[in-house]
Tab-separated table of C-alpha atoms in Angstrom:
chain	number	residue	atom	x	y	z
A	143	UNK	CA	-42.489	4.520	-8.725
A	144	UNK	CA	-44.770	1.565	-9.402
A	145	UNK	CA	-44.096	0.028	-5.980
A	146	UNK	CA	-44.844	3.354	-4.252
A	147	UNK	CA	-48.255	3.433	-5.957
A	148	UNK	CA	-49.061	-0.037	-4.624
A	149	UNK	CA	-47.876	0.887	-1.126
A	150	UNK	CA	-50.461	3.684	-1.145
A	151	UNK	CA	-53.079	0.969	-1.740
A	152	UNK	CA	-51.855	-0.970	1.291
A	153	UNK	CA	-49.331	-3.267	-0.404
A	154	UNK	CA	-47.032	-5.195	1.930
A	155	UNK	CA	-44.019	-6.963	0.434
A	156	UNK	CA	-44.583	-10.752	0.440
A	157	UNK	CA	-41.910	-13.330	1.214
A	158	UNK	CA	-41.787	-14.426	-2.431
A	159	UNK	CA	-40.548	-12.234	-5.278
A	160	UNK	CA	-43.451	-10.833	-7.304
A	161	UNK	CA	-43.310	-8.574	-10.339
A	162	UNK	CA	-45.396	-5.664	-9.092
A	163	UNK	CA	-45.871	-4.398	-12.661
A	164	UNK	CA	-48.704	-6.935	-12.997
A	165	UNK	CA	-50.293	-6.440	-9.550
A	166	UNK	CA	-53.466	-4.476	-8.793
A	167	UNK	CA	-56.059	-4.283	-6.009
A	168	UNK	CA	-59.791	-4.928	-6.339
A	169	UNK	CA	-61.688	-1.798	-5.308
A	170	UNK	CA	-65.234	-2.630	-6.477
A	171	UNK	CA	-67.174	-5.820	-7.171
A	172	UNK	CA	-70.565	-5.764	-8.892
A	173	UNK	CA	-71.735	-9.261	-9.833
A	174	UNK	CA	-69.209	-10.456	-12.434
A	175	UNK	CA	-67.622	-7.044	-12.996
A	176	UNK	CA	-64.502	-5.872	-11.192
A	177	UNK	CA	-62.866	-2.483	-10.905
A	178	UNK	CA	-59.194	-2.624	-9.986
A	179	UNK	CA	-56.428	-0.100	-9.362
A	180	UNK	CA	-52.640	-0.225	-9.534
A	181	UNK	CA	-52.393	3.047	-7.621
A	182	UNK	CA	-51.948	5.018	-10.815
A	183	UNK	CA	-54.846	3.980	-13.053
A	184	UNK	CA	-58.169	2.190	-12.641
A	185	UNK	CA	-59.245	-0.641	-14.936
A	186	UNK	CA	-62.477	-2.504	-15.637
A	187	UNK	CA	-61.513	-6.157	-15.266
A	188	UNK	CA	-62.895	-9.620	-15.968
A	189	UNK	CA	-61.716	-13.117	-15.074
A	190	UNK	CA	-59.583	-15.180	-17.435
A	191	UNK	CA	-60.967	-18.417	-18.853
A	192	UNK	CA	-58.326	-20.411	-17.001
A	193	UNK	CA	-59.317	-18.750	-13.721
A	194	UNK	CA	-62.986	-19.644	-14.261
A	195	UNK	CA	-62.119	-23.263	-15.091
A	196	UNK	CA	-59.899	-23.733	-12.053
A	197	UNK	CA	-62.039	-21.940	-9.429
A	198	UNK	CA	-63.434	-24.574	-7.080
A	199	UNK	CA	-65.689	-22.454	-4.829
A	200	UNK	CA	-66.968	-18.939	-4.163
A	201	UNK	CA	-63.987	-18.394	-1.863
A	202	UNK	CA	-61.645	-18.565	-4.860
A	203	UNK	CA	-63.169	-15.554	-6.621
A	204	UNK	CA	-61.847	-12.002	-6.177
A	205	UNK	CA	-63.384	-9.809	-3.486
A	206	UNK	CA	-62.954	-6.156	-2.566
A	207	UNK	CA	-59.534	-5.765	-0.988
A	208	UNK	CA	-57.923	-8.623	-2.898
A	209	UNK	CA	-54.546	-8.280	-4.566
A	210	UNK	CA	-54.666	-9.837	-8.024
A	211	UNK	CA	-52.238	-10.667	-10.813
A	212	UNK	CA	-53.520	-9.107	-14.029
A	213	UNK	CA	-52.832	-8.584	-17.688
A	214	UNK	CA	-53.463	-4.925	-18.480
A	215	UNK	CA	-54.867	-3.420	-21.644
A	216	UNK	CA	-53.893	0.129	-20.757
A	217	UNK	CA	-55.141	1.735	-23.983
A	218	UNK	CA	-58.651	0.431	-23.270
A	219	UNK	CA	-58.400	0.793	-19.469
A	220	UNK	CA	-59.332	-2.872	-19.200
A	221	UNK	CA	-57.599	-5.853	-17.586
A	222	UNK	CA	-57.833	-9.615	-17.242
A	223	UNK	CA	-57.558	-11.129	-13.755
A	224	UNK	CA	-55.333	-14.205	-13.862
A	225	UNK	CA	-55.109	-15.120	-10.178
A	226	UNK	CA	-55.837	-13.939	-6.632
A	227	UNK	CA	-52.797	-13.544	-4.401
A	228	UNK	CA	-52.798	-15.089	-0.879
A	229	UNK	CA	-54.944	-13.166	1.613
A	230	UNK	CA	-53.804	-12.056	5.045
A	231	UNK	CA	-57.407	-11.785	6.272
A	232	UNK	CA	-60.929	-12.351	4.979
A	233	UNK	CA	-64.367	-11.646	6.433
A	234	UNK	CA	-66.667	-14.503	5.418
A	235	UNK	CA	-70.336	-15.134	6.077
A	236	UNK	CA	-72.892	-17.729	5.032
A	237	UNK	CA	-74.498	-16.479	1.806
A	238	UNK	CA	-78.135	-15.412	1.987
A	239	UNK	CA	-80.699	-18.008	0.951
A	240	UNK	CA	-80.909	-21.743	1.405
A	241	UNK	CA	-77.666	-22.718	-0.317
A	242	UNK	CA	-74.705	-23.789	1.809
A	243	UNK	CA	-72.168	-21.380	0.368
A	244	UNK	CA	-69.599	-18.951	1.703
A	245	UNK	CA	-69.644	-15.294	0.724
A	246	UNK	CA	-66.547	-13.137	1.115
A	247	UNK	CA	-67.422	-9.617	2.242
A	248	UNK	CA	-63.917	-8.092	2.222
A	249	UNK	CA	-60.288	-9.224	2.288
A	250	UNK	CA	-56.849	-8.031	3.359
A	251	UNK	CA	-58.345	-5.793	6.016
A	252	UNK	CA	-56.471	-4.647	9.118
A	253	UNK	CA	-59.430	-3.309	11.102
A	254	UNK	CA	-63.150	-4.086	11.082
A	255	UNK	CA	-65.411	-1.288	12.278
A	256	UNK	CA	-68.588	-2.914	13.614
A	257	UNK	CA	-71.082	-0.087	13.201
A	258	UNK	CA	-74.248	0.233	15.322
A	259	UNK	CA	-76.429	3.261	15.835
A	260	UNK	CA	-77.256	4.712	19.247
A	261	UNK	CA	-81.001	4.178	18.965
A	262	UNK	CA	-83.390	1.366	19.872
A	263	UNK	CA	-81.949	-0.780	17.069
A	264	UNK	CA	-78.748	-1.154	19.149
A	265	UNK	CA	-78.393	-4.895	19.681
A	266	UNK	CA	-75.714	-6.540	21.842
A	267	UNK	CA	-76.478	-10.020	20.499
A	268	UNK	CA	-75.813	-8.780	16.967
A	269	UNK	CA	-72.549	-7.191	18.105
A	270	UNK	CA	-71.463	-10.555	19.544
A	271	UNK	CA	-72.030	-12.233	16.179
A	272	UNK	CA	-70.037	-9.582	14.311
A	273	UNK	CA	-67.233	-9.853	16.861
A	274	UNK	CA	-67.029	-13.597	16.335
A	275	UNK	CA	-66.799	-13.217	12.542
A	276	UNK	CA	-64.310	-10.350	12.911
A	277	UNK	CA	-61.978	-12.379	15.134
A	278	UNK	CA	-62.275	-15.320	12.739
A	279	UNK	CA	-61.339	-13.067	9.807
A	280	UNK	CA	-57.915	-12.241	11.216
A	281	UNK	CA	-58.619	-8.481	11.446
A	282	UNK	CA	-58.881	-6.385	14.628
A	283	UNK	CA	-62.436	-5.349	15.624
A	284	UNK	CA	-63.533	-1.884	16.758
A	285	UNK	CA	-67.073	-0.951	17.863
A	286	UNK	CA	-68.390	2.302	16.360
A	287	UNK	CA	-71.621	3.747	17.796
A	288	UNK	CA	-73.106	6.342	15.440
A	289	UNK	CA	-75.701	9.142	15.748
A	290	UNK	CA	-74.219	10.415	18.995
A	291	UNK	CA	-75.858	13.805	18.412
A	292	UNK	CA	-79.318	12.231	18.777
A	293	UNK	CA	-78.710	10.919	22.304
A	294	UNK	CA	-78.210	12.323	25.781
A	295	UNK	CA	-74.902	11.850	27.574
A	296	UNK	CA	-76.569	9.379	29.937
A	297	UNK	CA	-77.874	7.298	27.016
A	298	UNK	CA	-74.427	7.282	25.398
A	299	UNK	CA	-72.706	6.188	28.605
A	300	UNK	CA	-75.274	3.411	29.127
A	301	UNK	CA	-74.804	2.145	25.563
A	302	UNK	CA	-71.010	2.176	25.877
A	303	UNK	CA	-71.215	0.271	29.171
A	304	UNK	CA	-73.446	-2.347	27.527
A	305	UNK	CA	-71.056	-2.668	24.596
A	306	UNK	CA	-68.080	-3.005	26.964
A	307	UNK	CA	-69.798	-5.963	28.638
A	308	UNK	CA	-69.694	-7.971	25.369
A	309	UNK	CA	-66.771	-6.345	23.512
A	310	UNK	CA	-64.205	-7.054	26.200
A	311	UNK	CA	-60.982	-5.101	25.715
A	312	UNK	CA	-62.071	-3.741	22.326
A	313	UNK	CA	-62.031	-0.006	21.440
A	314	UNK	CA	-65.522	1.521	21.498
A	315	UNK	CA	-66.018	4.909	19.856
A	316	UNK	CA	-69.200	7.002	19.817
A	317	UNK	CA	-69.344	9.344	16.809
A	318	UNK	CA	-71.582	11.877	15.106
A	319	UNK	CA	-71.432	12.617	11.392
A	320	UNK	CA	-73.376	15.832	12.103
A	321	UNK	CA	-71.122	17.396	14.765
A	322	UNK	CA	-67.974	15.406	13.721
A	323	UNK	CA	-67.618	14.403	17.381
A	324	UNK	CA	-65.476	11.267	17.738
A	325	UNK	CA	-64.057	11.461	14.199
A	326	UNK	CA	-60.532	12.349	15.328
A	327	UNK	CA	-60.507	9.348	17.653
A	328	UNK	CA	-61.699	7.165	14.771
A	329	UNK	CA	-59.018	8.458	12.415
A	330	UNK	CA	-56.322	7.622	14.962
A	331	UNK	CA	-57.121	3.984	14.223
A	332	UNK	CA	-56.794	4.586	10.462
A	333	UNK	CA	-53.150	5.327	9.604
A	334	UNK	CA	-52.063	5.762	5.985
A	335	UNK	CA	-51.758	2.551	3.989
A	336	UNK	CA	-53.977	0.539	6.348
A	337	UNK	CA	-57.316	-0.951	5.292
A	338	UNK	CA	-60.547	-0.926	7.304
A	339	UNK	CA	-64.029	-2.247	6.533
A	340	UNK	CA	-67.377	-0.918	7.740
A	341	UNK	CA	-69.825	-3.675	8.673
A	342	UNK	CA	-73.296	-3.448	10.133
A	343	UNK	CA	-77.016	-3.364	9.449
A	344	UNK	CA	-78.788	-1.034	7.027
A	345	UNK	CA	-79.434	2.443	8.373
A	346	UNK	CA	-76.706	2.500	11.034
A	347	UNK	CA	-74.832	5.251	9.184
A	348	UNK	CA	-72.011	3.445	7.365
A	349	UNK	CA	-72.384	5.385	4.105
A	350	UNK	CA	-72.822	8.663	5.982
A	351	UNK	CA	-69.637	7.859	7.885
A	352	UNK	CA	-67.784	7.289	4.599
A	353	UNK	CA	-69.012	10.644	3.264
A	354	UNK	CA	-67.911	12.371	6.474
A	355	UNK	CA	-64.435	10.819	6.453
A	356	UNK	CA	-63.993	11.579	2.740
A	357	UNK	CA	-65.300	15.120	3.267
A	358	UNK	CA	-67.538	14.781	0.186
A	359	UNK	CA	-70.709	12.986	-0.902
A	360	UNK	CA	-69.733	9.731	-2.610
A	361	UNK	CA	-72.353	7.380	-1.156
A	362	UNK	CA	-76.142	7.738	-1.281
A	363	UNK	CA	-77.880	7.829	2.081
A	364	UNK	CA	-81.461	7.413	3.302
A	365	UNK	CA	-83.219	7.946	6.588
A	366	UNK	CA	-84.541	5.251	8.885
A	367	UNK	CA	-88.096	4.329	9.862
A	368	UNK	CA	-88.984	6.340	12.939
A	369	UNK	CA	-91.154	3.514	14.351
A	370	UNK	CA	-88.348	0.997	14.863
A	371	UNK	CA	-85.104	2.692	13.718
A	372	UNK	CA	-84.721	0.087	10.958
A	373	UNK	CA	-82.693	1.179	7.977
A	374	UNK	CA	-83.169	0.882	4.224
A	375	UNK	CA	-80.513	-0.381	1.838
A	376	UNK	CA	-78.595	2.401	0.096
A	377	UNK	CA	-75.231	0.762	-0.577
A	378	UNK	CA	-75.748	-2.001	-3.151
A	379	UNK	CA	-72.169	-3.173	-3.615
A	380	UNK	CA	-68.835	-3.286	-1.828
A	381	UNK	CA	-66.389	-0.517	-2.635
A	382	UNK	CA	-63.028	0.693	-1.335
A	383	UNK	CA	-62.231	4.387	-0.933
A	384	UNK	CA	-58.994	6.205	-0.125
A	385	UNK	CA	-59.406	8.695	2.721
A	386	UNK	CA	-57.659	12.093	2.749
A	387	UNK	CA	-55.122	10.789	5.314
A	388	UNK	CA	-54.097	7.898	3.026
A	389	UNK	CA	-56.047	5.133	4.799
A	390	UNK	CA	-58.369	2.829	2.851
A	391	UNK	CA	-61.999	2.254	3.793
A	392	UNK	CA	-64.324	-0.471	2.456
A	393	UNK	CA	-68.043	0.267	2.600
A	394	UNK	CA	-70.418	-2.705	2.434
A	395	UNK	CA	-74.188	-3.192	2.019
A	396	UNK	CA	-76.140	-3.520	5.239
A	397	UNK	CA	-76.778	-6.991	6.641
A	398	UNK	CA	-80.033	-7.417	8.526
A	399	UNK	CA	-78.696	-10.657	9.999
A	400	UNK	CA	-75.172	-12.006	9.875
A	401	UNK	CA	-75.273	-15.733	9.158
A	402	UNK	CA	-72.050	-17.256	10.431
A	403	UNK	CA	-69.921	-19.453	8.163
A	404	UNK	CA	-67.199	-20.420	10.646
A	405	UNK	CA	-66.036	-19.305	14.068
A	406	UNK	CA	-65.038	-22.232	16.277
A	407	UNK	CA	-61.547	-20.804	16.753
A	408	UNK	CA	-62.916	-17.371	17.712
A	409	UNK	CA	-65.409	-18.466	20.391
A	410	UNK	CA	-62.837	-18.110	23.172
A	411	UNK	CA	-61.958	-14.523	22.155
A	412	UNK	CA	-65.581	-13.414	21.670
A	413	UNK	CA	-66.890	-15.050	24.841
A	414	UNK	CA	-63.736	-14.952	26.931
A	415	UNK	CA	-65.748	-14.238	30.092
A	416	UNK	CA	-67.915	-17.357	29.632
A	417	UNK	CA	-64.978	-19.510	28.587
A	418	UNK	CA	-62.973	-18.275	31.571
A	419	UNK	CA	-65.771	-19.243	33.953
A	420	UNK	CA	-66.124	-22.670	32.303
A	421	UNK	CA	-62.458	-23.390	33.043
A	422	UNK	CA	-63.268	-23.132	36.763
A	423	UNK	CA	-66.048	-25.737	36.668
A	424	UNK	CA	-65.408	-28.832	38.782
A	425	UNK	CA	-65.861	-31.166	35.788
A	426	UNK	CA	-64.095	-30.626	32.468
A	427	UNK	CA	-67.145	-31.933	30.548
A	428	UNK	CA	-69.593	-29.731	32.458
A	429	UNK	CA	-72.759	-28.867	30.499
A	430	UNK	CA	-73.483	-25.896	32.800
A	431	UNK	CA	-76.928	-27.232	33.646
A	432	UNK	CA	-77.230	-28.928	37.046
A	433	UNK	CA	-73.737	-30.274	37.675
A	434	UNK	CA	-72.242	-29.584	41.133
A	435	UNK	CA	-69.391	-27.084	41.236
A	436	UNK	CA	-70.444	-25.349	37.994
A	437	UNK	CA	-68.787	-21.910	37.936
A	438	UNK	CA	-71.015	-20.768	35.043
A	439	UNK	CA	-74.256	-21.503	36.935
A	440	UNK	CA	-72.844	-19.764	40.002
A	441	UNK	CA	-72.014	-16.668	37.912
A	442	UNK	CA	-75.541	-16.672	36.455
A	443	UNK	CA	-77.073	-16.864	39.902
A	444	UNK	CA	-75.001	-14.061	41.410
A	445	UNK	CA	-75.410	-11.778	38.355
A	446	UNK	CA	-71.788	-11.879	37.240
A	447	UNK	CA	-72.968	-13.344	33.917
A	448	UNK	CA	-76.291	-12.439	32.289
A	449	UNK	CA	-78.647	-15.142	31.091
A	450	UNK	CA	-79.006	-13.440	27.694
A	451	UNK	CA	-75.254	-13.510	27.033
A	452	UNK	CA	-74.974	-17.138	28.133
A	453	UNK	CA	-77.921	-18.199	25.972
A	454	UNK	CA	-76.422	-16.431	22.954
A	455	UNK	CA	-73.134	-18.230	23.644
A	456	UNK	CA	-74.983	-21.559	23.512
A	457	UNK	CA	-77.013	-20.511	20.470
A	458	UNK	CA	-73.919	-19.555	18.470
A	459	UNK	CA	-72.212	-22.815	19.403
A	460	UNK	CA	-75.244	-24.773	18.139
A	461	UNK	CA	-75.369	-22.679	14.970
A	462	UNK	CA	-71.679	-23.238	14.205
A	463	UNK	CA	-72.015	-26.986	14.799
A	464	UNK	CA	-75.053	-27.102	12.478
A	465	UNK	CA	-73.245	-25.087	9.801
A	466	UNK	CA	-70.229	-27.403	10.051
A	467	UNK	CA	-72.460	-30.440	9.500
A	468	UNK	CA	-74.030	-28.804	6.437
A	469	UNK	CA	-70.629	-27.940	4.999
A	470	UNK	CA	-69.385	-31.504	5.582
A	471	UNK	CA	-72.479	-32.955	3.907
A	472	UNK	CA	-72.038	-30.634	0.941
A	473	UNK	CA	-68.359	-31.573	0.601
A	474	UNK	CA	-69.231	-35.288	0.709
A	475	UNK	CA	-71.937	-34.858	-1.938
A	476	UNK	CA	-69.587	-32.908	-4.198
A	477	UNK	CA	-66.958	-35.648	-3.829
A	478	UNK	CA	-69.518	-38.325	-4.741
A	479	UNK	CA	-70.663	-36.296	-7.752
A	480	UNK	CA	-67.077	-35.848	-8.899
A	481	UNK	CA	-66.353	-39.589	-8.892
A	482	UNK	CA	-69.685	-40.338	-10.562
A	483	UNK	CA	-68.683	-38.008	-13.378
A	484	UNK	CA	-65.223	-39.604	-13.608
A	485	UNK	CA	-66.815	-43.048	-13.840
A	486	UNK	CA	-69.281	-41.816	-16.469
A	487	UNK	CA	-66.485	-40.273	-18.558
A	488	UNK	CA	-64.425	-43.482	-18.375
A	489	UNK	CA	-67.385	-45.603	-19.484
A	490	UNK	CA	-68.078	-43.236	-22.378
A	491	UNK	CA	-64.418	-43.341	-23.410
A	492	UNK	CA	-64.385	-47.187	-23.271
A	493	UNK	CA	-67.523	-47.461	-25.439
A	494	UNK	CA	-66.012	-45.218	-28.100
A	495	UNK	CA	-62.917	-47.430	-28.259
A	496	UNK	CA	-65.007	-50.598	-28.608
């Protein structure tokens, strides 16, 4: 019975033997507070002292979607998180602010719904960035275009064609939470026991979409500014919901700009058209500037490749290289600090002995 409850939450049997009696899934994270579920009961959980002492970075801490080993206090509906089980996927971004630090948005997700609204806030360059992070996460991306009821058929077809030019081979679904148009198509990608995450900017309709799929109001919603279609934050934390069909959906706060943490291995999937052209250049080290026999320059000149897509390809490559340098510098500084502390502790220990 216990295992069946976990299966409802998306549990997949690992290769190693695990006592499922002590396993639960993180469904909400709010600062240092966690709400977890074992499929039968929900618990308010906190981290064990050992966990806190051994955690080396932000990536080690539980996130929504994580499977965790816990000690339950059933009478109090509380639990202690002892460890995070290995993840099959994780969506990571660079944390907001000036610190070089990763932030996990969601884990153990099968599908990432990249949500954009069909208004003048629709941005192909932003979609490219989300696609890169989605591929890097290990989940399958899907483009969801909301507010279909507010657009003409011609506008919808134009937007889908634009999205197809950057989301090559990826499902693109236009939906309306008002008319429910497109919802059946969306639900076909959400079978029971599978986990999806909604990602996108504020005001694109993620929370409204959750309410529509749940068939009840569970998330607060607000309108957008009419002048520029920009949204306002309504979702303040990440939370996982179970849909009526048995699928699991993670809603996340809106991100005005997605700062990439990693993505070198996903460049070829996100920009497969550019990478494919580059393979046909005469020189393997072609910079796609003025070299003879450059297939990329030829595609730009004949309109096969747009200048905006190519420039974003270069921009993201520069950004990832810069982020990698920052991460390397941080790792080196942390290593130096560690050995300084070891040396200081040894000197202090020697003085006490003398």
